[in-house]
Every structure is written in structure tokens, then in C-alpha cells.
Coordinates of C-alpha atoms and ligand atoms in Angstrom, one line a residue:
X1 CA -116.9 96.7 -38.0
X2 CA -116.8 99.9 -36.2
X3 CA -113.8 101.4 -34.7
X4 CA -112.5 99.5 -31.8
X5 CA -109.7 99.9 -28.9
X6 CA -106.7 98.0 -29.7
X7 CA -103.7 97.8 -27.8
X8 CA -101.1 99.0 -30.1
X9 CA -97.5 97.4 -30.9
X10 CA -95.9 100.6 -29.8
X11 CA -97.5 100.5 -26.5
X12 CA -96.0 97.2 -26.1
X13 CA -92.6 98.4 -27.0
X14 CA -92.6 101.5 -25.1
X15 CA -93.6 99.2 -21.6
X16 CA -91.0 96.7 -22.6
X17 CA -88.0 99.3 -23.1
X18 CA -88.5 100.2 -19.2
X19 CA -88.5 96.7 -18.1
X20 CA -85.9 95.2 -20.5
X21 CA -82.5 96.4 -18.5
X22 CA -83.7 94.3 -15.5
X23 CA -85.0 91.5 -17.5
X24 CA -81.6 91.3 -19.3
X25 CA -79.7 91.3 -16.0
X26 CA -81.8 88.2 -14.7
X27 CA -81.6 86.5 -18.0
X28 CA -77.8 86.6 -18.0
X29 CA -77.7 85.5 -14.6
X30 CA -79.9 82.7 -15.3
X31 CA -77.8 81.8 -18.6
X32 CA -74.7 81.6 -16.2
X33 CA -76.6 79.5 -13.7
X34 CA -77.9 77.2 -16.1
X35 CA -74.7 76.7 -18.3
X36 CA -73.0 75.5 -15.1
X37 CA -75.3 72.7 -15.1
X38 CA -74.9 71.9 -18.8
X39 CA -78.1 73.5 -19.9
X40 CA -78.3 76.2 -22.6
X41 CA -80.6 78.8 -21.9
X42 CA -81.0 79.9 -25.7
X43 CA -82.4 76.3 -26.7
X44 CA -85.0 76.5 -23.9
X45 CA -86.0 80.0 -24.7
X46 CA -86.5 78.8 -28.2
X47 CA -88.6 76.0 -27.4
X48 CA -90.7 78.2 -24.9
X49 CA -91.1 80.9 -27.8
X50 CA -92.5 78.1 -30.1
X51 CA -95.0 76.8 -27.6
X52 CA -98.5 77.4 -28.4
X53 CA -101.9 76.6 -26.3
X54 CA -105.4 77.3 -27.8
X55 CA -107.8 79.5 -26.0
X56 CA -111.3 78.4 -25.4
X57 CA -113.8 80.5 -27.2
X58 CA -116.2 80.0 -24.1
X59 CA -113.6 81.0 -21.4
X60 CA -113.4 84.7 -22.5
X61 CA -116.8 85.6 -21.0
X62 CA -117.2 85.4 -17.2
X63 CA -118.1 82.0 -16.3
X64 CA -120.4 80.9 -13.1
X65 CA -121.4 77.8 -11.0
X66 CA -124.9 76.4 -11.1
X67 CA -126.0 78.8 -8.6
X68 CA -125.1 81.8 -10.0
X69 CA -123.3 83.8 -12.6
X70 CA -121.8 87.4 -11.8
X71 CA -121.1 89.0 -15.1
X72 CA -117.9 91.0 -15.5
X73 CA -117.8 94.5 -17.3
X74 CA -117.5 94.9 -21.1
X75 CA -117.8 91.4 -21.5
X76 CA -117.8 89.8 -25.2
X77 CA -121.2 89.8 -26.8
X78 CA -120.5 87.5 -29.8
X79 CA -117.9 85.7 -31.6
X80 CA -116.2 88.8 -33.0
X81 CA -115.6 90.1 -29.2
X82 CA -114.5 86.9 -28.1
X83 CA -111.8 86.8 -30.9
X84 CA -110.9 90.1 -30.3
X85 CA -110.4 89.3 -26.7
X86 CA -108.4 86.2 -27.6
X87 CA -106.2 88.4 -29.8
X88 CA -105.4 90.5 -26.7
X89 CA -104.2 87.5 -25.1
X90 CA -102.1 86.3 -27.8
X91 CA -100.6 89.9 -28.6
X92 CA -99.3 90.1 -25.2
X93 CA -98.3 86.4 -24.5
X94 CA -97.6 85.4 -28.0
X95 CA -98.3 81.9 -26.5
X96 CA -102.1 81.5 -27.7
X97 CA -102.0 81.8 -31.4
X98 CA -105.2 79.6 -31.9
X99 CA -108.9 79.5 -30.7
X100 CA -111.1 76.2 -30.0
X101 CA -114.8 77.1 -30.6
X102 CA -117.6 75.5 -29.1
X103 CA -120.8 74.9 -31.1
X104 CA -123.7 76.0 -31.1
X105 CA -122.4 78.5 -28.4
X106 CA -120.1 80.3 -30.9
X107 CA -121.4 78.9 -34.3
X108 CA -120.5 81.9 -36.6
X109 CA -123.4 83.2 -38.7
X110 CA -120.9 84.1 -41.2
X111 CA -118.2 81.7 -41.7
X112 CA -115.9 83.5 -44.2
X113 CA -116.2 86.7 -42.1
X114 CA -115.1 85.1 -38.9
X115 CA -112.2 83.4 -40.6
X116 CA -111.2 86.7 -42.3
X117 CA -111.4 88.5 -38.9
X118 CA -109.4 85.9 -36.9
X119 CA -106.7 86.0 -39.7
X120 CA -106.5 89.7 -39.3
X121 CA -106.0 89.4 -35.7
X122 CA -103.3 86.8 -36.3
X123 CA -105.4 83.9 -35.0
X124 CA -106.3 80.5 -36.2
X125 CA -108.7 77.6 -35.2
X126 CA -107.9 74.7 -33.3
X127 CA -110.3 71.6 -32.5
X128 CA -113.9 72.6 -32.6
X129 CA -116.4 71.3 -29.8
X130 CA -119.6 69.7 -30.1
X131 CA -122.2 70.4 -27.6
X132 CA -125.0 67.5 -26.8
X133 CA -125.1 68.3 -23.3
X134 CA -127.6 70.9 -23.4
X135 CA -130.5 71.4 -25.7
X136 CA -130.1 74.1 -28.3
X137 CA -133.0 76.5 -29.0
X138 CA -135.4 75.1 -31.4
X139 CA -133.6 71.3 -31.2
X140 CA -136.3 68.7 -31.9
X141 CA -135.4 66.0 -29.5
X142 CA -134.2 66.5 -25.8
X143 CA -130.8 65.5 -24.5
X144 CA -132.4 65.2 -21.1
X145 CA -131.5 61.5 -21.0
X146 CA -128.5 61.6 -23.1
X147 CA -127.2 62.3 -26.6
X148 CA -124.9 59.8 -28.5
X149 CA -125.9 57.0 -26.0
X150 CA -129.6 57.7 -25.8
X151 CA -131.9 54.7 -26.1
X152 CA -133.9 56.4 -28.6
X153 CA -132.4 56.1 -32.2
X154 CA -133.7 59.3 -33.4
X155 CA -132.1 61.3 -30.4
X156 CA -128.9 59.4 -31.2
X157 CA -129.0 60.3 -34.8
X158 CA -129.8 64.0 -33.8
X159 CA -126.7 63.9 -31.8
X160 CA -124.6 62.4 -34.7
X161 CA -125.8 65.0 -37.2
X162 CA -124.6 67.9 -34.6
X163 CA -121.3 66.4 -34.5
X164 CA -121.1 66.0 -38.1
X165 CA -122.2 69.8 -38.6
X166 CA -119.5 70.6 -36.3
X167 CA -116.9 68.9 -38.7
X168 CA -118.3 70.8 -41.6
X169 CA -117.8 74.0 -39.7
X170 CA -114.5 73.2 -38.4
X171 CA -113.6 72.4 -42.2
X172 CA -114.4 75.8 -43.4
X173 CA -112.6 77.6 -40.4
X174 CA -109.5 75.4 -40.9
X175 CA -109.7 73.2 -37.8
X176 CA -108.3 69.8 -37.9
X177 CA -109.9 68.4 -35.1
X178 CA -113.1 67.5 -33.4
X179 CA -113.6 67.4 -29.6
X180 CA -116.4 65.3 -28.0
X181 CA -117.6 65.4 -24.7
X182 CA -120.8 64.1 -23.7
X183 CA -122.7 64.4 -20.3
X184 CA -124.5 60.9 -20.9
X185 CA -124.9 58.9 -18.0
X186 CA -127.2 58.1 -15.0
X187 CA -128.2 59.3 -11.7
X188 CA -129.6 56.1 -10.2
X189 CA -128.5 52.5 -10.0
X190 CA -130.3 50.5 -12.4
X191 CA -131.1 53.5 -14.3
X192 CA -128.9 52.7 -17.1
X193 CA -127.8 49.4 -18.8
X194 CA -123.9 49.9 -18.8
X195 CA -123.0 48.0 -21.6
X196 CA -126.1 48.7 -23.9
X197 CA -125.3 52.4 -23.2
X198 CA -121.5 52.3 -24.4
X199 CA -122.6 50.0 -27.2
X200 CA -124.9 52.8 -28.5
X201 CA -122.1 55.5 -27.8
X202 CA -119.8 53.5 -29.9
X203 CA -122.2 52.9 -32.6
X204 CA -122.8 56.7 -32.8
X205 CA -119.1 57.7 -32.4
X206 CA -118.4 55.4 -35.5
X207 CA -120.9 57.4 -37.4
X208 CA -119.2 60.7 -36.5
X209 CA -115.7 59.0 -36.8
X210 CA -116.7 58.1 -40.4
X211 CA -117.5 61.9 -41.4
X212 CA -114.0 62.9 -40.3
X213 CA -111.9 64.1 -43.1
X214 CA -108.4 62.0 -43.5
X215 CA -106.3 64.6 -41.8
X216 CA -108.5 65.3 -39.0
X217 CA -108.4 63.8 -35.2
X218 CA -111.3 63.2 -33.0
X219 CA -110.5 63.8 -29.4
X220 CA -112.7 62.0 -26.8
X221 CA -113.1 63.4 -23.5
X222 CA -113.7 61.3 -20.4
X223 CA -115.2 62.9 -17.3
X224 CA -115.8 61.1 -14.0
X225 CA -119.0 62.7 -12.9
X226 CA -121.4 65.7 -13.8
X227 CA -123.9 66.1 -15.0
X228 CA -124.7 62.5 -14.3
X229 CA -123.9 61.6 -10.7
X230 CA -124.1 57.9 -10.5
X231 CA -122.5 56.8 -13.6
X232 CA -121.0 58.5 -16.7
X233 CA -120.7 56.7 -20.1
X234 CA -117.2 57.7 -20.8
X235 CA -116.2 58.1 -17.2
X236 CA -112.3 57.5 -17.4
X237 CA -109.4 57.0 -19.4
X238 CA -109.8 53.4 -19.5
X239 CA -113.0 53.5 -21.2
X240 CA -111.8 56.5 -23.1
X241 CA -108.9 54.3 -24.4
X242 CA -111.2 51.3 -25.4
X243 CA -113.4 53.7 -27.3
X244 CA -110.7 55.4 -29.1
X245 CA -109.3 52.2 -30.0
X246 CA -112.6 50.8 -31.3
X247 CA -112.9 53.7 -33.3
X248 CA -109.4 53.9 -35.4
X249 CA -106.1 55.8 -35.5
X250 CA -107.8 58.9 -35.9
X251 CA -109.8 58.8 -32.7
X252 CA -107.1 59.8 -29.4
X253 CA -108.0 60.5 -25.8
X254 CA -108.2 63.9 -24.7
X255 CA -107.1 64.6 -20.9
X256 CA -109.2 67.4 -19.3
X257 CA -107.3 67.6 -16.0
X258 CA -110.3 68.5 -13.8
X259 CA -112.2 65.4 -14.8
X260 CA -110.7 62.8 -12.5
X261 CA -111.2 62.1 -8.9
X262 CA -108.9 64.1 -6.5
X263 CA -105.7 62.6 -6.1
X264 CA -105.4 60.6 -9.0
X265 CA -102.2 60.3 -10.9
X266 CA -102.7 62.2 -14.1
X267 CA -99.3 62.4 -15.1
X268 CA -99.3 58.5 -15.2
X269 CA -102.3 58.5 -17.2
X270 CA -100.6 60.6 -19.6
X271 CA -97.6 58.3 -19.7
X272 CA -99.9 55.3 -20.5
X273 CA -101.7 57.2 -23.4
X274 CA -98.5 58.1 -24.9
X275 CA -97.0 54.6 -24.5
X276 CA -100.1 53.3 -26.4
X277 CA -100.2 56.0 -29.0
X278 CA -103.6 57.5 -28.0
X279 CA -103.0 60.7 -26.3
X280 CA -104.7 63.3 -28.4
X281 CA -104.4 66.5 -26.6
X282 CA -105.3 68.3 -23.1
X283 CA -107.9 70.6 -21.7
X284 CA -105.8 72.3 -18.9
X285 CA -107.2 73.9 -15.9
X286 CA -106.7 73.2 -12.4
X287 CA -108.9 71.9 -9.4
X288 CA -109.4 71.0 -5.8
X289 CA -112.5 69.1 -5.5
X290 CA -113.8 68.2 -9.1
X291 CA -114.4 69.7 -12.5
X292 CA -113.6 73.2 -10.9
X293 CA -112.1 74.8 -14.0
X294 CA -109.8 77.0 -12.0
X295 CA -106.6 78.7 -13.8
X296 CA -103.9 76.1 -14.7
X297 CA -101.4 75.5 -12.1
X298 CA -103.3 77.6 -9.6
X299 CA -104.0 74.7 -7.1
X300 CA -101.4 71.8 -8.1
X301 CA -98.3 73.4 -10.0
X302 CA -96.2 70.2 -9.2
X303 CA -98.7 68.3 -11.1
X304 CA -98.4 70.4 -14.1
X305 CA -94.9 69.9 -13.9
X306 CA -94.9 66.3 -13.7
X307 CA -97.3 66.2 -16.8
X308 CA -94.8 68.4 -18.8
X309 CA -92.2 65.9 -17.5
X310 CA -94.0 63.2 -19.3
X311 CA -94.6 65.2 -22.3
X312 CA -90.9 66.3 -22.7
X313 CA -89.6 62.9 -21.7
X314 CA -91.8 61.2 -24.7
X315 CA -90.7 63.9 -27.2
X316 CA -87.0 63.2 -26.4
X317 CA -87.8 59.9 -27.1
X318 CA -89.3 60.3 -30.2
X319 CA -92.7 58.9 -28.8
X320 CA -95.1 60.9 -30.4
X321 CA -96.5 60.2 -34.1
X322 CA -98.6 63.3 -33.9
X323 CA -98.0 66.2 -31.1
X324 CA -100.6 66.3 -28.8
X325 CA -103.0 69.1 -28.9
X326 CA -102.9 71.7 -26.2
X327 CA -106.2 73.6 -25.2
X328 CA -107.2 75.6 -22.1
X329 CA -110.5 74.8 -20.7
X330 CA -111.2 77.2 -17.6
X331 CA -114.2 78.8 -16.2
X332 CA -113.4 82.6 -14.9
X333 CA -115.9 83.4 -12.2
X334 CA -114.0 86.0 -10.0
X335 CA -111.1 87.0 -12.4
X336 CA -110.9 89.2 -15.4
X337 CA -110.8 86.1 -18.0
X338 CA -108.3 87.9 -20.1
X339 CA -106.1 88.2 -17.1
X340 CA -106.9 84.5 -15.9
X341 CA -106.0 83.2 -19.6
X342 CA -102.9 85.2 -20.0
X343 CA -101.3 83.9 -16.6
X344 CA -102.5 80.2 -17.5
X345 CA -100.9 80.1 -20.8
X346 CA -97.7 81.5 -19.0
X347 CA -98.0 78.9 -16.4
X348 CA -98.1 76.1 -18.8
X349 CA -94.9 77.5 -20.5
X350 CA -93.1 77.6 -17.1
X351 CA -93.8 73.9 -16.3
X352 CA -92.7 73.0 -20.0
X353 CA -89.5 75.1 -19.8
X354 CA -88.8 73.7 -16.1
X355 CA -89.4 70.2 -17.5
X356 CA -86.8 70.8 -19.9
X357 CA -84.3 71.3 -17.4
X358 CA -84.6 68.2 -15.8
X359 CA -81.1 66.5 -15.7
X360 CA -82.5 63.3 -17.5
X361 CA -79.3 61.3 -17.2
X362 CA -79.3 61.8 -13.7
X363 CA -82.7 61.0 -13.4
X364 CA -82.3 57.7 -15.1
X365 CA -79.6 57.0 -13.1
X366 CA -81.4 57.3 -10.2
X367 CA -83.9 55.3 -11.3
X368 CA -81.8 52.4 -12.3
X369 CA -80.1 52.5 -8.8
X370 CA -83.3 52.7 -7.1
X371 CA -82.3 55.8 -5.4
X372 CA -85.7 56.9 -4.7
X373 CA -84.4 60.4 -2.9
X374 CA -82.0 61.5 -5.6
X375 CA -84.9 60.9 -8.2
X376 CA -87.3 63.3 -6.7
X377 CA -84.4 65.8 -6.0
X378 CA -83.6 65.8 -9.8
X379 CA -87.2 66.8 -10.6
X380 CA -87.2 69.4 -7.6
X381 CA -84.2 70.9 -8.8
X382 CA -85.9 71.6 -12.2
X383 CA -89.0 72.6 -10.4
X384 CA -87.6 75.0 -8.0
X385 CA -85.5 76.9 -10.8
X386 CA -87.2 80.2 -11.4
X387 CA -87.4 80.3 -15.1
X388 CA -89.6 83.5 -15.2
X389 CA -86.8 85.5 -17.1
X390 CA -86.8 82.7 -19.9
X391 CA -90.6 83.3 -20.3
X392 CA -90.3 87.1 -20.6
X393 CA -87.5 86.9 -22.9
X394 CA -89.2 84.5 -25.3
X395 CA -92.5 87.0 -25.2
X396 CA -90.1 90.1 -25.7
X397 CA -88.4 88.5 -28.7
X398 CA -91.8 87.6 -30.2
X399 CA -92.9 91.1 -29.9
X400 CA -94.9 90.4 -26.7
X401 CA -95.3 92.1 -23.5
X402 CA -92.6 91.6 -20.6
X403 CA -95.3 92.2 -18.0
X404 CA -98.6 90.8 -19.8
X405 CA -101.0 91.5 -16.8
X406 CA -99.3 94.8 -16.2
X407 CA -99.4 95.9 -19.5
X408 CA -103.2 95.0 -19.8
X409 CA -104.1 96.7 -16.8
X410 CA -102.1 99.8 -18.0
X411 CA -104.0 100.0 -21.0
X412 CA -107.5 100.1 -19.8
X413 CA -108.7 97.5 -22.2
X414 CA -111.6 96.5 -20.2
X415 CA -112.8 100.0 -19.4
X416 CA -112.8 100.9 -23.1
X417 CA -114.6 97.5 -23.8
X418 CA -117.3 98.5 -21.2
X419 CA -118.1 101.6 -23.2
X420 CA -117.7 99.9 -26.5
X421 CA -119.9 96.8 -25.8
X422 CA -122.9 98.0 -23.7
X423 CA -124.4 95.3 -21.4
X424 CA -127.2 93.2 -22.9
X425 CA -128.7 90.0 -21.8
X426 CA -126.4 87.0 -22.3
X427 CA -126.2 86.3 -25.8
X428 CA -124.3 82.9 -25.5
X429 CA -123.6 80.5 -22.9
X430 CA -120.4 79.7 -21.5
X431 CA -119.7 77.5 -18.6
X432 CA -122.5 78.1 -16.2
Ligands
RM4_1 C1 -117.2 70.0 -19.8 C2 -115.9 69.5 -20.7 C3 -115.9 69.9 -21.9 C4 -116.3 71.7 -21.8 C5 -117.5 71.8 -21.4 C6 -117.8 73.3 -21.3 O1 -117.2 69.8 -18.6 O2 -114.9 70.1 -19.8 O3 -114.7 70.0 -22.5 O4 -116.4 71.8 -23.3 O5 -117.3 71.5 -19.9
MN2 MN1 -113.1 70.1 -21.4
MN3 MN1 -115.0 70.1 -17.8

């Protein structure tokens, strides 16, 4: 590859040196404050430092709506550019060590070179995603009326084949999971036989499941609506749970936050899936109305905190046989995707750190005594604690930036990429 601009470790060190004295002061003050309540700041800082969330390869390009897409400057043109952008996010935040690829959008033409490039950048690969919600170029049979649940057996077989190919690609890249989201459903009452459609889905999903290596998981992603507007085959966590149960222990449910009706109690869904050993992982994002794919915690940070409350509580109880996979799934239409993904990863760490601060003994006592007010107060005490110094210190200790967005802007990375990546017709899709 030709020489490309990289943010240097030395840049991070220089900028951090300026910010460290103030950070140290704030960190020490927070340490004293937390220890008064019996919390050890170092335990929380280490846990935050160990936290990782996967980046969506489709999220580093500018997204769009079904009306328009307004491209940004210096956008990634192919998988190597995307990995380069992902590496910046990880270099500055030290919170995103892996990338989740979407096929065929980011299907590598040279797997070995792709894996090697990622390794050089310090990145690994999380779950691979199949795509049977669009017709790929040159595809024989159309998914207009569905894929894994299509009425036509040959179309179903083609969709199964694609998923198996994704597993093969994932194996070569070092992934350990396949995420399956389908757009199958119907737009009109009577258009689809609910039971038969789900039967066909299960039959196809079983064929995919059978191709999973022993140490892999299959994450099934439910979504209420869109593209289908009347009924969706895997519409909710209940159907998802039933499907995952039918398939077997390697199949787990993936919770994409934006895939629920407004006001749904997602934290309770998370608790239920944990209770029955079926929580596979997350696609983190936020939303106001539907599948908005907004930045994590940008609309409802309290909900995100409550989800992390369930996760921390479950981990404390030893409730996980396998740790759930954390992945971001966002579309960035009006921001620089690198900035959005950095602040989203940090937002997850923030809610995680706060969830660790919850006084669980006090919460349990309040629950036992039906003291509703004190239960909420206990949660709010943690949620209202400013843990920013913990997050910044965790980053700093791992060699990341104390102020990732500030450093990124200071570096002029995007301007450099504008020159290096001349605008072309869009090569690969993202969320449009
Ligand atoms: C879907 C779903 C999938 C994502 C696509 C791009 O709504 O969230 O996870 O891969 O969008
Ligand atoms: Mn998703
Ligand atoms: Mn979605």
C-alpha cells in the first residue's frame, strides 16, 4: 500500500501530557469521593480498560436515509480504508479492538492481505454479518419477497448458501460468530402465512446452524418492522427466543436497541434473555422513533445505563456461560463517523462504569422492603456520578487519547484523507 497519513503515538503522548495534570486532579478527587462510598476507583478503571466493543465496518462510511445520502469528505473507499478508519478509533479510544464485517458489502478480495492488514493495525474481527435483505450484483434469484423464509425453495437455498459462505469467510478472518438479520416479512394482511413463513425460516436457519464450527455462535437479530411494514418474520425477542431455542445452544439472540417499538422496556428483555441463557449480544445504537441508528446514548442514556445495570448484575451473579458480544450498529448521516463511533464507544464505557458503581446491597434491600423510592435513588446516585475521569484515565493508561475527539480534530486526519482518497462513485453500500 502507498504511504498514508497515520496519527502517531507521539502525537497522543504530546497532547496527553498537556491534559494529564488536570485529569490527575479530577481522578484523585473522584477516588476520594468513591472510596467514601466503599468503591475502589482502580477496580472500576481496570474493568473499563478491559471493555471492548466491535465497530461496524458499514458505520465508518457516511450513512443516509431512504431519501438521500450526503457523502462526507475523505470517505473510506474499500475495506482497507475502512480498517484504517477503525484503527484510528481504536488507537484514540482503546475501546474498539475488533471490527464486525458485512458481506457482501465488505467482502475482501484478498482474505490473507485483509487479515494481515488488520493485524498490523492491531485489529481483530468480531461477528460477520450476512446480507439477504438486498440483491447482490449478479445474484440469480431476488430477495424481493424474502430470503430465508421465501416461498421458493431455490431462493431459500441461495440465501442459506450465502450465509454458509459468510461463515467460511469469517473462519478465514478469525471470527467466531455469524449475525443473521433478515428483512423478510409482508406489507399486506394476508400476504404471508405467518406459520409457514416461520417454518421455512427455521428450516433454512437449521441448515446454516449445521454449518457452524463447534466454537462459533449464530446471533439471530429481531426487528419489529422495516423493510416489511405489516409483519416481520423475526419481529421480536419472543420469536427470536423461540427460533434460537429450536436451533440449539450455539444460537443466541442479538438485541439491536433500535429494533423495538418506542418505549419498549429493553432492559427487561435483556434480563429475560440472560435468565434463560440466550443473550448473544448487542447492536448498540439509539433511537427516538424506530430503527434510527443514532449514536449510542444520544437519545436515552438512562436506558443504556439500565441495560448495563442488568449486564453488571448478571456478571456479578455468574449468570453468563459466555460473555455477550458487544457491537455498535449505527448510521452516521450528519457527523464524521469516526467522531460518532469514538464517542459512542466511550458512552458505553460510561454507562458500564456507572453500573459498577451501583450500591447493590442497598438496591437489594430496597427491593426486599418494597422501598421504590430508595431503589430508584440508588440507581440514580450511580447514574448521576460523573465518571469521565475514570474513562479518560483508562484510555491514557492504555496509550489512548485523554481527549479523543479533540485530538482527532487537531490531527486533521479527515483533511489528509480527503487528499489521499479522491472522491469516487460509491463503491460499497452502508446503511442507506
Ligand atoms: C439492519 C440491522 C442489521 C444491519 C443492517 C445494516 O436494520 O440492524 O444488523 O446489519 O440494518
Ligand atoms: Mn443491527
Ligand atoms: Mn437496524
